[in-house]
PDB file of C-alpha atoms in Angstrom:
ATOM      1  CA  MET A1125      -8.088  48.854  28.892  1.00 47.00           C
ATOM      2  CA  LYS A1126     -10.491  47.272  31.326  1.00 48.00           C
ATOM      3  CA  GLN A1127      -8.610  46.146  34.396  1.00 46.00           C
ATOM      4  CA  HIS A1128     -10.338  42.804  34.864  1.00 43.00           C
ATOM      5  CA  ARG A1129      -8.773  39.992  32.895  1.00 50.00           C
ATOM      6  CA  GLY A1130     -10.836  38.537  30.076  1.00 51.00           C
ATOM      7  CA  SER A1131     -11.500  34.854  30.675  1.00 58.00           C
ATOM      8  CA  GLY A1132      -8.943  32.806  28.735  1.00 86.00           C
ATOM      9  CA  LEU A1133      -7.679  35.819  26.771  1.00 96.00           C
ATOM     10  CA  VAL A1134      -4.003  36.186  25.864  1.00 97.00           C
ATOM     11  CA  ALA A1135      -2.417  38.980  23.826  1.00 98.00           C
ATOM     12  CA  GLY A1136      -0.346  38.074  20.777  1.00 98.00           C
ATOM     13  CA  VAL A1137       2.147  40.628  19.426  1.00 97.00           C
ATOM     14  CA  ASP A1138       3.547  40.425  15.893  1.00 94.00           C
ATOM     15  CA  VAL A1139       6.483  42.811  15.422  1.00 92.00           C
ATOM     16  CA  GLY A1140       7.334  43.475  11.791  1.00 85.00           C
ATOM     17  CA  GLY A1141       9.765  45.750  10.031  1.00 80.00           C
ATOM     18  CA  THR A1142       6.867  48.015   9.010  1.00 81.00           C
ATOM     19  CA  ASN A1143       4.082  47.518  11.572  1.00 88.00           C
ATOM     20  CA  ILE A1144       3.424  46.095  15.040  1.00 94.00           C
ATOM     21  CA  GLU A1145       0.120  44.243  15.307  1.00 96.00           C
ATOM     22  CA  VAL A1146      -1.453  43.148  18.586  1.00 98.00           C
ATOM     23  CA  GLY A1147      -4.476  40.938  19.072  1.00 97.00           C
ATOM     24  CA  LEU A1148      -6.480  39.578  21.983  1.00 98.00           C
ATOM     25  CA  VAL A1149      -6.901  35.838  21.366  1.00 97.00           C
ATOM     26  CA  ASN A1150      -9.319  33.443  23.039  1.00 96.00           C
ATOM     27  CA  ALA A1151      -8.801  29.764  23.850  1.00 94.00           C
ATOM     28  CA  ASP A1152     -10.198  28.783  20.430  1.00 95.00           C
ATOM     29  CA  HIS A1153      -7.389  30.757  18.730  1.00 95.00           C
ATOM     30  CA  GLU A1154      -9.790  33.477  17.559  1.00 96.00           C
ATOM     31  CA  VAL A1155      -8.722  37.136  17.518  1.00 97.00           C
ATOM     32  CA  VAL A1156     -11.437  39.072  19.347  1.00 97.00           C
ATOM     33  CA  ASP A1157      -9.812  42.515  19.527  1.00 97.00           C
ATOM     34  CA  ARG A1158      -6.829  44.108  17.814  1.00 96.00           C
ATOM     35  CA  ALA A1159      -4.623  47.190  17.580  1.00 97.00           C
ATOM     36  CA  LYS A1160      -1.865  48.274  15.194  1.00 96.00           C
ATOM     37  CA  ALA A1161       0.899  50.900  14.906  1.00 96.00           C
ATOM     38  CA  SER A1162       3.893  51.661  12.726  1.00 92.00           C
ATOM     39  CA  THR A1163       7.134  50.097  13.950  1.00 92.00           C
ATOM     40  CA  PRO A1164       9.315  52.793  15.572  1.00 92.00           C
ATOM     41  CA  THR A1165      12.766  53.333  14.122  1.00 90.00           C
ATOM     42  CA  GLU A1166      14.427  54.759  17.242  1.00 91.00           C
ATOM     43  CA  GLY A1167      15.421  51.397  18.724  1.00 89.00           C
ATOM     44  CA  PRO A1168      14.342  48.823  21.329  1.00 89.00           C
ATOM     45  CA  ASP A1169      12.920  51.154  23.973  1.00 91.00           C
ATOM     46  CA  ALA A1170      10.577  52.797  21.477  1.00 92.00           C
ATOM     47  CA  VAL A1171       9.434  49.404  20.178  1.00 92.00           C
ATOM     48  CA  LEU A1172       8.714  48.146  23.693  1.00 93.00           C
ATOM     49  CA  SER A1173       6.843  51.341  24.557  1.00 95.00           C
ATOM     50  CA  THR A1174       4.684  50.937  21.459  1.00 96.00           C
ATOM     51  CA  ILE A1175       3.930  47.309  22.315  1.00 96.00           C
ATOM     52  CA  ALA A1176       2.968  48.285  25.867  1.00 96.00           C
ATOM     53  CA  ASP A1177       0.680  51.042  24.570  1.00 97.00           C
ATOM     54  CA  LEU A1178      -1.007  48.702  22.082  1.00 97.00           C
ATOM     55  CA  VAL A1179      -1.581  45.990  24.681  1.00 97.00           C
ATOM     56  CA  GLY A1180      -2.935  48.652  27.018  1.00 95.00           C
ATOM     57  CA  SER A1181      -5.425  49.790  24.375  1.00 96.00           C
ATOM     58  CA  LEU A1182      -7.115  46.373  24.129  1.00 96.00           C
ATOM     59  CA  GLU A1183     -10.632  45.942  25.456  1.00 93.00           C
ATOM     60  CA  HIS A1184      -9.594  43.512  28.208  1.00 95.00           C
ATOM     61  CA  ARG A1185      -6.429  43.009  30.203  1.00 95.00           C
ATOM     62  CA  PRO A1186      -4.903  39.709  29.026  1.00 97.00           C
ATOM     63  CA  ALA A1187      -3.648  36.967  31.308  1.00 96.00           C
ATOM     64  CA  ALA A1188      -0.298  36.897  29.484  1.00 96.00           C
ATOM     65  CA  VAL A1189       1.455  38.252  26.405  1.00 97.00           C
ATOM     66  CA  GLY A1190       3.332  36.426  23.656  1.00 96.00           C
ATOM     67  CA  VAL A1191       5.659  38.351  21.325  1.00 95.00           C
ATOM     68  CA  GLY A1192       7.067  37.389  17.936  1.00 93.00           C
ATOM     69  CA  ILE A1193      10.022  39.491  16.801  1.00 89.00           C
ATOM     70  CA  PRO A1194      12.081  39.328  13.557  1.00 84.00           C
ATOM     71  CA  GLY A1195      15.387  38.117  14.916  1.00 79.00           C
ATOM     72  CA  VAL A1196      17.297  35.348  16.635  1.00 80.00           C
ATOM     73  CA  VAL A1197      15.743  34.669  20.051  1.00 83.00           C
ATOM     74  CA  HIS A1198      17.359  32.659  22.847  1.00 78.00           C
ATOM     75  CA  ASP A1199      16.366  32.381  26.526  1.00 78.00           C
ATOM     76  CA  GLY A1200      14.127  35.450  26.423  1.00 74.00           C
ATOM     77  CA  GLU A1201      16.757  37.647  24.736  1.00 77.00           C
ATOM     78  CA  VAL A1202      16.830  38.979  21.192  1.00 75.00           C
ATOM     79  CA  LEU A1203      20.366  38.274  19.979  1.00 71.00           C
ATOM     80  CA  THR A1204      20.208  39.589  16.396  1.00 73.00           C
ATOM     81  CA  VAL A1205      17.600  41.794  14.720  1.00 77.00           C
ATOM     82  CA  PRO A1206      18.653  42.597  11.136  1.00 70.00           C
ATOM     83  CA  ASN A1207      15.377  44.195  10.002  1.00 69.00           C
ATOM     84  CA  LEU A1208      14.575  46.628  12.837  1.00 79.00           C
ATOM     85  CA  GLU A1209      16.334  49.974  12.691  1.00 81.00           C
ATOM     86  CA  ASN A1210      18.748  51.124  15.431  1.00 81.00           C
ATOM     87  CA  TRP A1211      18.601  47.783  17.232  1.00 79.00           C
ATOM     88  CA  HIS A1212      22.199  46.778  17.883  1.00 74.00           C
ATOM     89  CA  GLU A1213      22.302  45.370  21.424  1.00 74.00           C
ATOM     90  CA  ARG A1214      20.850  42.317  23.113  1.00 79.00           C
ATOM     91  CA  VAL A1215      17.540  43.008  24.832  1.00 76.00           C
ATOM     92  CA  ALA A1216      15.772  40.829  27.430  1.00 80.00           C
ATOM     93  CA  ILE A1217      12.309  41.617  26.077  1.00 80.00           C
ATOM     94  CA  ASP A1218      10.417  39.189  28.291  1.00 81.00           C
ATOM     95  CA  ASP A1219      11.720  40.831  31.482  1.00 86.00           C
ATOM     96  CA  ASP A1220      11.545  44.428  30.246  1.00 88.00           C
ATOM     97  CA  LEU A1221       8.070  44.201  28.720  1.00 91.00           C
ATOM     98  CA  GLY A1222       6.862  42.062  31.619  1.00 92.00           C
ATOM     99  CA  ASP A1223       7.854  44.838  34.022  1.00 93.00           C
ATOM    100  CA  ARG A1224       6.106  47.488  31.921  1.00 95.00           C
ATOM    101  CA  LEU A1225       2.874  45.512  31.735  1.00 95.00           C
ATOM    102  CA  ASP A1226       3.051  43.570  35.001  1.00 95.00           C
ATOM    103  CA  LEU A1227       2.179  40.447  33.028  1.00 95.00           C
ATOM    104  CA  PRO A1228       3.950  37.200  32.083  1.00 95.00           C
ATOM    105  CA  VAL A1229       5.636  37.632  28.683  1.00 95.00           C
ATOM    106  CA  ALA A1230       6.884  34.911  26.331  1.00 94.00           C
ATOM    107  CA  LEU A1231       9.186  35.715  23.423  1.00 92.00           C
ATOM    108  CA  GLY A1232       9.754  33.942  20.113  1.00 91.00           C
ATOM    109  CA  ASN A1233      11.061  34.529  16.609  1.00 90.00           C
ATOM    110  CA  ASP A1234       8.345  36.065  14.417  1.00 90.00           C
ATOM    111  CA  VAL A1235       8.230  33.272  11.847  1.00 91.00           C
ATOM    112  CA  ASN A1236       8.325  30.596  14.532  1.00 93.00           C
ATOM    113  CA  VAL A1237       5.234  32.107  16.102  1.00 95.00           C
ATOM    114  CA  GLY A1238       3.638  32.581  12.676  1.00 96.00           C
ATOM    115  CA  LEU A1239       4.136  28.924  11.876  1.00 97.00           C
ATOM    116  CA  ARG A1240       2.920  28.080  15.386  1.00 96.00           C
ATOM    117  CA  GLY A1241      -0.322  29.869  14.554  1.00 97.00           C
ATOM    118  CA  GLU A1242      -0.683  27.887  11.340  1.00 97.00           C
ATOM    119  CA  TRP A1243       0.100  24.662  13.211  1.00 96.00           C
ATOM    120  CA  ARG A1244      -2.542  25.381  15.839  1.00 94.00           C
ATOM    121  CA  ALA A1245      -5.329  26.727  13.681  1.00 95.00           C
ATOM    122  CA  GLY A1246      -4.319  26.995  10.035  1.00 96.00           C
ATOM    123  CA  ALA A1247      -2.629  25.379   7.066  1.00 96.00           C
ATOM    124  CA  ALA A1248      -0.104  23.285   9.048  1.00 97.00           C
ATOM    125  CA  ARG A1249      -2.503  21.858  11.614  1.00 95.00           C
ATOM    126  CA  ASP A1250      -1.209  18.491  12.906  1.00 89.00           C
ATOM    127  CA  VAL A1251       1.470  18.136  10.169  1.00 96.00           C
ATOM    128  CA  ALA A1252       4.660  16.555  11.542  1.00 96.00           C
ATOM    129  CA  ASN A1253       7.409  18.031   9.339  1.00 98.00           C
ATOM    130  CA  VAL A1254       6.978  21.588   8.099  1.00 98.00           C
ATOM    131  CA  LEU A1255       9.024  24.469   6.723  1.00 98.00           C
ATOM    132  CA  GLY A1256       7.548  27.939   7.145  1.00 97.00           C
ATOM    133  CA  VAL A1257       8.847  30.682   4.840  1.00 97.00           C
ATOM    134  CA  TRP A1258       7.606  34.207   5.546  1.00 95.00           C
ATOM    135  CA  LEU A1259       8.063  36.848   2.842  1.00 94.00           C
ATOM    136  CA  GLY A1260       8.098  40.372   4.231  1.00 88.00           C
ATOM    137  CA  THR A1261      10.607  43.148   4.870  1.00 85.00           C
ATOM    138  CA  GLY A1262      13.071  40.260   5.067  1.00 89.00           C
ATOM    139  CA  ILE A1263      12.783  36.504   4.565  1.00 94.00           C
ATOM    140  CA  GLY A1264      12.135  34.443   7.682  1.00 91.00           C
ATOM    141  CA  GLY A1265      11.932  30.716   8.235  1.00 94.00           C
ATOM    142  CA  ALA A1266      10.789  28.218  10.851  1.00 95.00           C
ATOM    143  CA  LEU A1267      10.791  24.440  11.282  1.00 97.00           C
ATOM    144  CA  ILE A1268       8.589  21.774  12.771  1.00 97.00           C
ATOM    145  CA  LEU A1269      10.380  18.414  12.914  1.00 98.00           C
ATOM    146  CA  ASP A1270       8.694  15.204  14.075  1.00 97.00           C
ATOM    147  CA  GLY A1271       5.779  17.204  15.440  1.00 95.00           C
ATOM    148  CA  ALA A1272       7.847  19.633  17.534  1.00 95.00           C
ATOM    149  CA  PHE A1273       9.213  23.108  16.893  1.00 93.00           C
ATOM    150  CA  PHE A1274      12.952  23.108  16.241  1.00 94.00           C
ATOM    151  CA  SER A1275      14.908  26.259  17.041  1.00 89.00           C
ATOM    152  CA  GLY A1276      18.422  24.823  17.330  1.00 91.00           C
ATOM    153  CA  SER A1277      21.066  25.287  20.008  1.00 90.00           C
ATOM    154  CA  ARG A1278      20.968  29.107  20.002  1.00 84.00           C
ATOM    155  CA  GLY A1279      17.562  29.879  18.500  1.00 82.00           C
ATOM    156  CA  ALA A1280      18.861  30.396  14.958  1.00 85.00           C
ATOM    157  CA  ALA A1281      17.485  27.293  13.207  1.00 91.00           C
ATOM    158  CA  GLY A1282      15.219  27.810  10.230  1.00 93.00           C
ATOM    159  CA  GLU A1283      16.772  31.124   9.118  1.00 91.00           C
ATOM    160  CA  ILE A1284      16.324  30.350   5.429  1.00 96.00           C
ATOM    161  CA  GLY A1285      16.572  34.034   4.541  1.00 95.00           C
ATOM    162  CA  HIS A1286      20.250  33.915   5.435  1.00 94.00           C
ATOM    163  CA  VAL A1287      21.128  30.784   3.519  1.00 96.00           C
ATOM    164  CA  VAL A1288      23.796  31.871   1.041  1.00 96.00           C
ATOM    165  CA  VAL A1289      22.814  30.955  -2.514  1.00 95.00           C
ATOM    166  CA  ARG A1290      25.345  33.071  -4.441  1.00 95.00           C
ATOM    167  CA  GLU A1291      28.917  33.354  -3.193  1.00 95.00           C
ATOM    168  CA  GLY A1292      29.989  36.990  -3.286  1.00 96.00           C
ATOM    169  CA  GLY A1293      26.494  38.005  -4.382  1.00 96.00           C
ATOM    170  CA  ALA A1294      24.270  40.925  -3.432  1.00 96.00           C
ATOM    171  CA  LEU A1295      24.816  42.585  -0.054  1.00 95.00           C
ATOM    172  CA  CYS A1296      22.272  41.514   2.565  1.00 93.00           C
ATOM    173  CA  GLY A1297      21.027  43.557   5.508  1.00 87.00           C
ATOM    174  CA  CYS A1298      22.842  41.116   7.823  1.00 87.00           C
ATOM    175  CA  GLY A1299      26.167  42.301   6.375  1.00 91.00           C
ATOM    176  CA  ARG A1300      26.979  39.155   4.374  1.00 94.00           C
ATOM    177  CA  ARG A1301      26.681  38.650   0.631  1.00 97.00           C
ATOM    178  CA  GLY A1302      24.540  36.293  -1.405  1.00 97.00           C
ATOM    179  CA  CYS A1303      21.775  35.554   1.128  1.00 97.00           C
ATOM    180  CA  VAL A1304      18.292  34.685  -0.095  1.00 97.00           C
ATOM    181  CA  GLU A1305      17.005  37.822   1.641  1.00 96.00           C
ATOM    182  CA  ALA A1306      19.289  40.004  -0.486  1.00 97.00           C
ATOM    183  CA  TYR A1307      17.235  38.950  -3.533  1.00 98.00           C
ATOM    184  CA  ALA A1308      13.782  38.167  -2.139  1.00 97.00           C
ATOM    185  CA  GLY A1309      13.232  40.464   0.864  1.00 94.00           C
ATOM    186  CA  ARG A1310      10.996  43.461   0.134  1.00 94.00           C
ATOM    187  CA  ARG A1311      13.537  45.928   1.531  1.00 92.00           C
ATOM    188  CA  SER A1312      16.304  44.531  -0.663  1.00 95.00           C
ATOM    189  CA  MET A1313      14.086  44.426  -3.753  1.00 97.00           C
ATOM    190  CA  GLU A1314      13.090  48.070  -3.191  1.00 97.00           C
ATOM    191  CA  THR A1315      16.743  49.095  -2.814  1.00 96.00           C
ATOM    192  CA  THR A1316      17.648  47.259  -6.017  1.00 97.00           C
ATOM    193  CA  ALA A1317      14.725  48.818  -7.877  1.00 97.00           C
ATOM    194  CA  GLN A1318      15.781  52.312  -6.775  1.00 97.00           C
ATOM    195  CA  ALA A1319      19.383  51.682  -7.866  1.00 97.00           C
ATOM    196  CA  MET A1320      18.190  50.513 -11.279  1.00 97.00           C
ATOM    197  CA  VAL A1321      15.939  53.558 -11.674  1.00 97.00           C
ATOM    198  CA  ASP A1322      18.924  55.758 -10.804  1.00 97.00           C
ATOM    199  CA  ALA A1323      20.823  53.940 -13.563  1.00 97.00           C
ATOM    200  CA  GLY A1324      18.105  54.718 -16.130  1.00 96.00           C
ATOM    201  CA  ARG A1325      15.606  51.841 -15.887  1.00 96.00           C
ATOM    202  CA  GLU A1326      11.892  52.582 -15.827  1.00 97.00           C
ATOM    203  CA  THR A1327       9.296  51.249 -13.398  1.00 97.00           C
ATOM    204  CA  ARG A1328       5.966  52.314 -11.933  1.00 97.00           C
ATOM    205  CA  LEU A1329       6.774  50.813  -8.526  1.00 97.00           C
ATOM    206  CA  PHE A1330       7.450  54.170  -6.910  1.00 97.00           C
ATOM    207  CA  GLU A1331       4.537  55.903  -8.637  1.00 97.00           C
ATOM    208  CA  ILE A1332       2.218  53.193  -7.367  1.00 97.00           C
ATOM    209  CA  ARG A1333       3.741  53.547  -3.884  1.00 97.00           C
ATOM    210  CA  ASP A1334       2.850  57.245  -3.907  1.00 96.00           C
ATOM    211  CA  GLU A1335      -0.601  56.658  -5.428  1.00 96.00           C
ATOM    212  CA  VAL A1336      -1.608  54.278  -2.617  1.00 94.00           C
ATOM    213  CA  GLY A1337      -0.186  56.576   0.060  1.00 95.00           C
ATOM    214  CA  LYS A1338       2.667  54.354   1.234  1.00 91.00           C
ATOM    215  CA  THR A1339       6.185  55.352   2.248  1.00 90.00           C
ATOM    216  CA  LYS A1340       7.670  51.993   1.232  1.00 90.00           C
ATOM    217  CA  VAL A1341       7.172  49.555  -1.625  1.00 95.00           C
ATOM    218  CA  THR A1342       4.788  47.290   0.262  1.00 92.00           C
ATOM    219  CA  SER A1343       3.282  43.955  -0.741  1.00 93.00           C
ATOM    220  CA  LYS A1344       0.231  45.834  -2.042  1.00 94.00           C
ATOM    221  CA  VAL A1345       2.487  47.941  -4.284  1.00 96.00           C
ATOM    222  CA  TRP A1346       4.277  44.858  -5.616  1.00 97.00           C
ATOM    223  CA  LYS A1347       0.964  43.202  -6.421  1.00 96.00           C
ATOM    224  CA  LYS A1348      -0.276  46.222  -8.378  1.00 97.00           C
ATOM    225  CA  ALA A1349       3.015  46.543 -10.252  1.00 97.00           C
ATOM    226  CA  LEU A1350       3.064  42.862 -11.167  1.00 97.00           C
ATOM    227  CA  GLU A1351      -0.561  42.949 -12.295  1.00 96.00           C
ATOM    228  CA  SER A1352       0.213  45.934 -14.526  1.00 96.00           C
ATOM    229  CA  GLY A1353       3.018  44.006 -16.246  1.00 97.00           C
ATOM    230  CA  ASP A1354       5.772  46.337 -15.014  1.00 97.00           C
ATOM    231  CA  ASP A1355       8.980  44.964 -16.568  1.00 97.00           C
ATOM    232  CA  LEU A1356      11.398  45.811 -13.755  1.00 98.00           C
ATOM    233  CA  ALA A1357       9.034  44.626 -11.015  1.00 97.00           C
ATOM    234  CA  THR A1358       8.444  41.387 -12.904  1.00 98.00           C
ATOM    235  CA  SER A1359      12.171  40.813 -13.405  1.00 98.00           C
ATOM    236  CA  LEU A1360      13.017  41.420  -9.746  1.00 98.00           C
ATOM    237  CA  PHE A1361      10.156  39.243  -8.584  1.00 98.00           C
ATOM    238  CA  ASP A1362      11.167  36.420 -10.943  1.00 98.00           C
ATOM    239  CA  THR A1363      14.667  36.538  -9.425  1.00 98.00           C
ATOM    240  CA  ALA A1364      13.179  36.440  -5.928  1.00 98.00           C
ATOM    241  CA  VAL A1365      11.112  33.338  -6.723  1.00 98.00           C
ATOM    242  CA  GLU A1366      14.040  31.582  -8.410  1.00 98.00           C
ATOM    243  CA  THR A1367      16.295  32.305  -5.425  1.00 98.00           C
ATOM    244  CA  LEU A1368      13.690  31.042  -2.966  1.00 98.00           C
ATOM    245  CA  GLY A1369      13.381  27.891  -5.077  1.00 98.00           C
ATOM    246  CA  VAL A1370      17.098  27.148  -4.762  1.00 98.00           C
ATOM    247  CA  ALA A1371      17.095  27.588  -0.977  1.00 98.00           C
ATOM    248  CA  ILE A1372      13.859  25.691  -0.350  1.00 98.00           C
ATOM    249  CA  GLY A1373      14.832  22.842  -2.657  1.00 97.00           C
ATOM    250  CA  SER A1374      18.130  22.442  -0.826  1.00 97.00           C
ATOM    251  CA  THR A1375      16.330  22.539   2.530  1.00 97.00           C
ATOM    252  CA  LEU A1376      13.992  19.770   1.381  1.00 97.00           C
ATOM    253  CA  ASN A1377      17.027  17.679   0.415  1.00 97.00           C
ATOM    254  CA  LEU A1378      18.401  18.121   3.924  1.00 96.00           C
ATOM    255  CA  LEU A1379      15.211  17.568   5.932  1.00 97.00           C
ATOM    256  CA  ASP A1380      12.694  15.735   3.680  1.00 96.00           C
ATOM    257  CA  LEU A1381       9.655  17.703   4.865  1.00 97.00           C
ATOM    258  CA  ASP A1382       5.927  17.106   4.351  1.00 96.00           C
ATOM    259  CA  LEU A1383       4.742  20.681   3.887  1.00 98.00           C
ATOM    260  CA  VAL A1384       6.003  24.142   2.975  1.00 98.00           C
ATOM    261  CA  VAL A1385       3.867  27.051   4.232  1.00 98.00           C
ATOM    262  CA  ILE A1386       4.425  30.415   2.547  1.00 97.00           C
ATOM    263  CA  GLY A1387       3.382  33.348   4.724  1.00 95.00           C
ATOM    264  CA  GLY A1388       3.824  37.080   5.074  1.00 91.00           C
ATOM    265  CA  GLY A1389       2.420  40.051   3.214  1.00 88.00           C
ATOM    266  CA  LEU A1390       3.279  38.880  -0.285  1.00 90.00           C
ATOM    267  CA  ALA A1391       1.638  35.511   0.320  1.00 92.00           C
ATOM    268  CA  GLU A1392      -1.510  37.211   1.575  1.00 90.00           C
ATOM    269  CA  LYS A1393      -1.667  39.501  -1.461  1.00 93.00           C
ATOM    270  CA  LEU A1394      -0.715  36.961  -4.170  1.00 93.00           C
ATOM    271  CA  GLY A1395      -2.380  33.849  -2.744  1.00 93.00           C
ATOM    272  CA  GLY A1396      -2.010  30.249  -3.846  1.00 94.00           C
ATOM    273  CA  ALA A1397      -0.468  31.191  -7.187  1.00 95.00           C
ATOM    274  CA  LEU A1398       2.657  32.327  -5.325  1.00 97.00           C
ATOM    275  CA  ALA A1399       2.976  28.998  -3.491  1.00 97.00           C
ATOM    276  CA  ASP A1400       2.621  27.191  -6.842  1.00 97.00           C
ATOM    277  CA  ARG A1401       5.345  29.345  -8.419  1.00 97.00           C
ATOM    278  CA  ILE A1402       7.732  28.693  -5.533  1.00 98.00           C
ATOM    279  CA  ALA A1403       6.989  24.955  -5.693  1.00 98.00           C
ATOM    280  CA  ASP A1404       7.839  24.956  -9.412  1.00 98.00           C
ATOM    281  CA  ALA A1405      11.053  26.916  -8.730  1.00 98.00           C
ATOM    282  CA  ALA A1406      12.121  24.449  -6.008  1.00 98.00           C
ATOM    283  CA  ALA A1407      11.352  21.285  -8.008  1.00 97.00           C
ATOM    284  CA  PRO A1408      14.544  21.229 -10.154  1.00 97.00           C
ATOM    285  CA  TRP A1409      16.686  21.387  -7.016  1.00 97.00           C
ATOM    286  CA  VAL A1410      15.011  18.540  -5.115  1.00 97.00           C
ATOM    287  CA  LEU A1411      16.875  15.234  -5.220  1.00 95.00           C
ATOM    288  CA  GLN A1412      13.987  12.979  -4.165  1.00 90.00           C
ATOM    289  CA  PRO A1413      10.552  14.278  -5.221  1.00 89.00           C
ATOM    290  CA  ASN A1414       7.649  13.544  -2.890  1.00 93.00           C
ATOM    291  CA  PRO A1415       4.246  13.485  -4.633  1.00 92.00           C
ATOM    292  CA  ASP A1416       2.510  14.017  -1.291  1.00 94.00           C
ATOM    293  CA  ARG A1417       4.490  17.135  -0.379  1.00 96.00           C
ATOM    294  CA  GLU A1418       2.477  20.348  -0.558  1.00 97.00           C
ATOM    295  CA  PHE A1419       3.271  24.043  -0.914  1.00 98.00           C
ATOM    296  CA  VAL A1420       0.494  26.227   0.511  1.00 97.00           C
ATOM    297  CA  VAL A1421      -0.012  29.813   1.592  1.00 97.00           C
ATOM    298  CA  SER A1422      -0.782  30.730   5.184  1.00 96.00           C
ATOM    299  CA  ALA A1423      -4.450  30.170   5.964  1.00 96.00           C
ATOM    300  CA  LEU A1424      -4.504  32.775   8.745  1.00 95.00           C
ATOM    301  CA  GLY A1425      -2.811  35.592   6.835  1.00 90.00           C
ATOM    302  CA  ASP A1426      -1.685  38.458   9.062  1.00 87.00           C
ATOM    303  CA  ASP A1427      -3.307  36.772  12.063  1.00 94.00           C
ATOM    304  CA  ALA A1428      -0.871  33.834  11.990  1.00 95.00           C
ATOM    305  CA  GLY A1429       1.730  35.746  14.003  1.00 95.00           C
ATOM    306  CA  ILE A1430      -0.830  37.069  16.483  1.00 97.00           C
ATOM    307  CA  VAL A1431      -2.417  33.644  17.038  1.00 97.00           C
ATOM    308  CA  GLY A1432       0.954  31.919  17.341  1.00 97.00           C
ATOM    309  CA  ALA A1433       2.380  34.524  19.713  1.00 97.00           C
ATOM    310  CA  ALA A1434      -0.713  34.268  21.896  1.00 98.00           C
ATOM    311  CA  ASP A1435      -0.341  30.495  21.950  1.00 96.00           C
ATOM    312  CA  LEU A1436       3.260  30.970  23.097  1.00 95.00           C
ATOM    313  CA  GLY A1437       1.990  33.180  25.943  1.00 96.00           C
ATOM    314  CA  ARG A1438      -0.670  30.604  26.790  1.00 96.00           C
ATOM    315  CA  ALA A1439       1.996  27.883  26.966  1.00 93.00           C
ATOM    316  CA  LEU A1440       3.962  30.036  29.421  1.00 93.00           C
ATOM    317  CA  LEU A1441       0.887  30.342  31.645  1.00 91.00           C
ATOM    318  CA  ALA A1442       0.449  26.563  31.585  1.00 89.00           C
ATOM    319  CA  GLN A1443       3.989  26.132  32.927  1.00 87.00           C
ATOM    320  CA  ARG A1444       3.298  28.306  35.981  1.00 76.00           C
TER     321      ARG A1444
END
């Protein structure tokens, strides 16, 4: 990494359950350099080391770093991280990573920063009331209310993946039963598919996974399985969409929002048709329909989290 700081450049870090992606973002919210690595499974220290290495590999030294991580974030600490392995304690990422890099570091929930990216430069630009729903290893959510991001009293607002839709239902990675994520998160769907194969059902999901050289049933694998008409994949995905519809419809009844942005790997692979399906699934559960309300997929794709995290880092610089 060149030691001089690129003019107006901030690094955005998007930590996912599968990969960590880092980008160097300019003042126009454009990603001008990037790096990527698999997410370590050994715990927080390994994740932070990987982030530091990725930031260090960028062409220019950024002025600051913003990080989006899949968990509940409050006052610079990660309180709960259900979808990263061996991460059981609270970690003050902003201080720890800041010391490793000798740079200012801002921390946010991954979907909050993803929606922030869409609000700055994508599908949610200038919209006042928005729900972001990110479909990945788990199911994440974020809220913009009256033109401002809303994270709640302890940073846990918007966690639509852990809205309980079936009392006593499927076991979720958070330890509770019946959460949306237990039916619609990729990790949960893969676990269910494997259990059904063990019970005698047939599917090509795992063959496709091996054919494309993946170790997990990724969004790309789901897309190929769905396109091939795989019965089990189709059934599990139908359940995921129906479950998301219940949770999103109920959220719209509570908050009466203008826009729902669907992001994450599945949204990128399946496109606008997925947003339309989720809109149709939510419609029966909405008390007061709004003909102006839209369901759209993320316009920035994988870059939403990078752009939003960088914007969070840029906001921290502006406060100094």
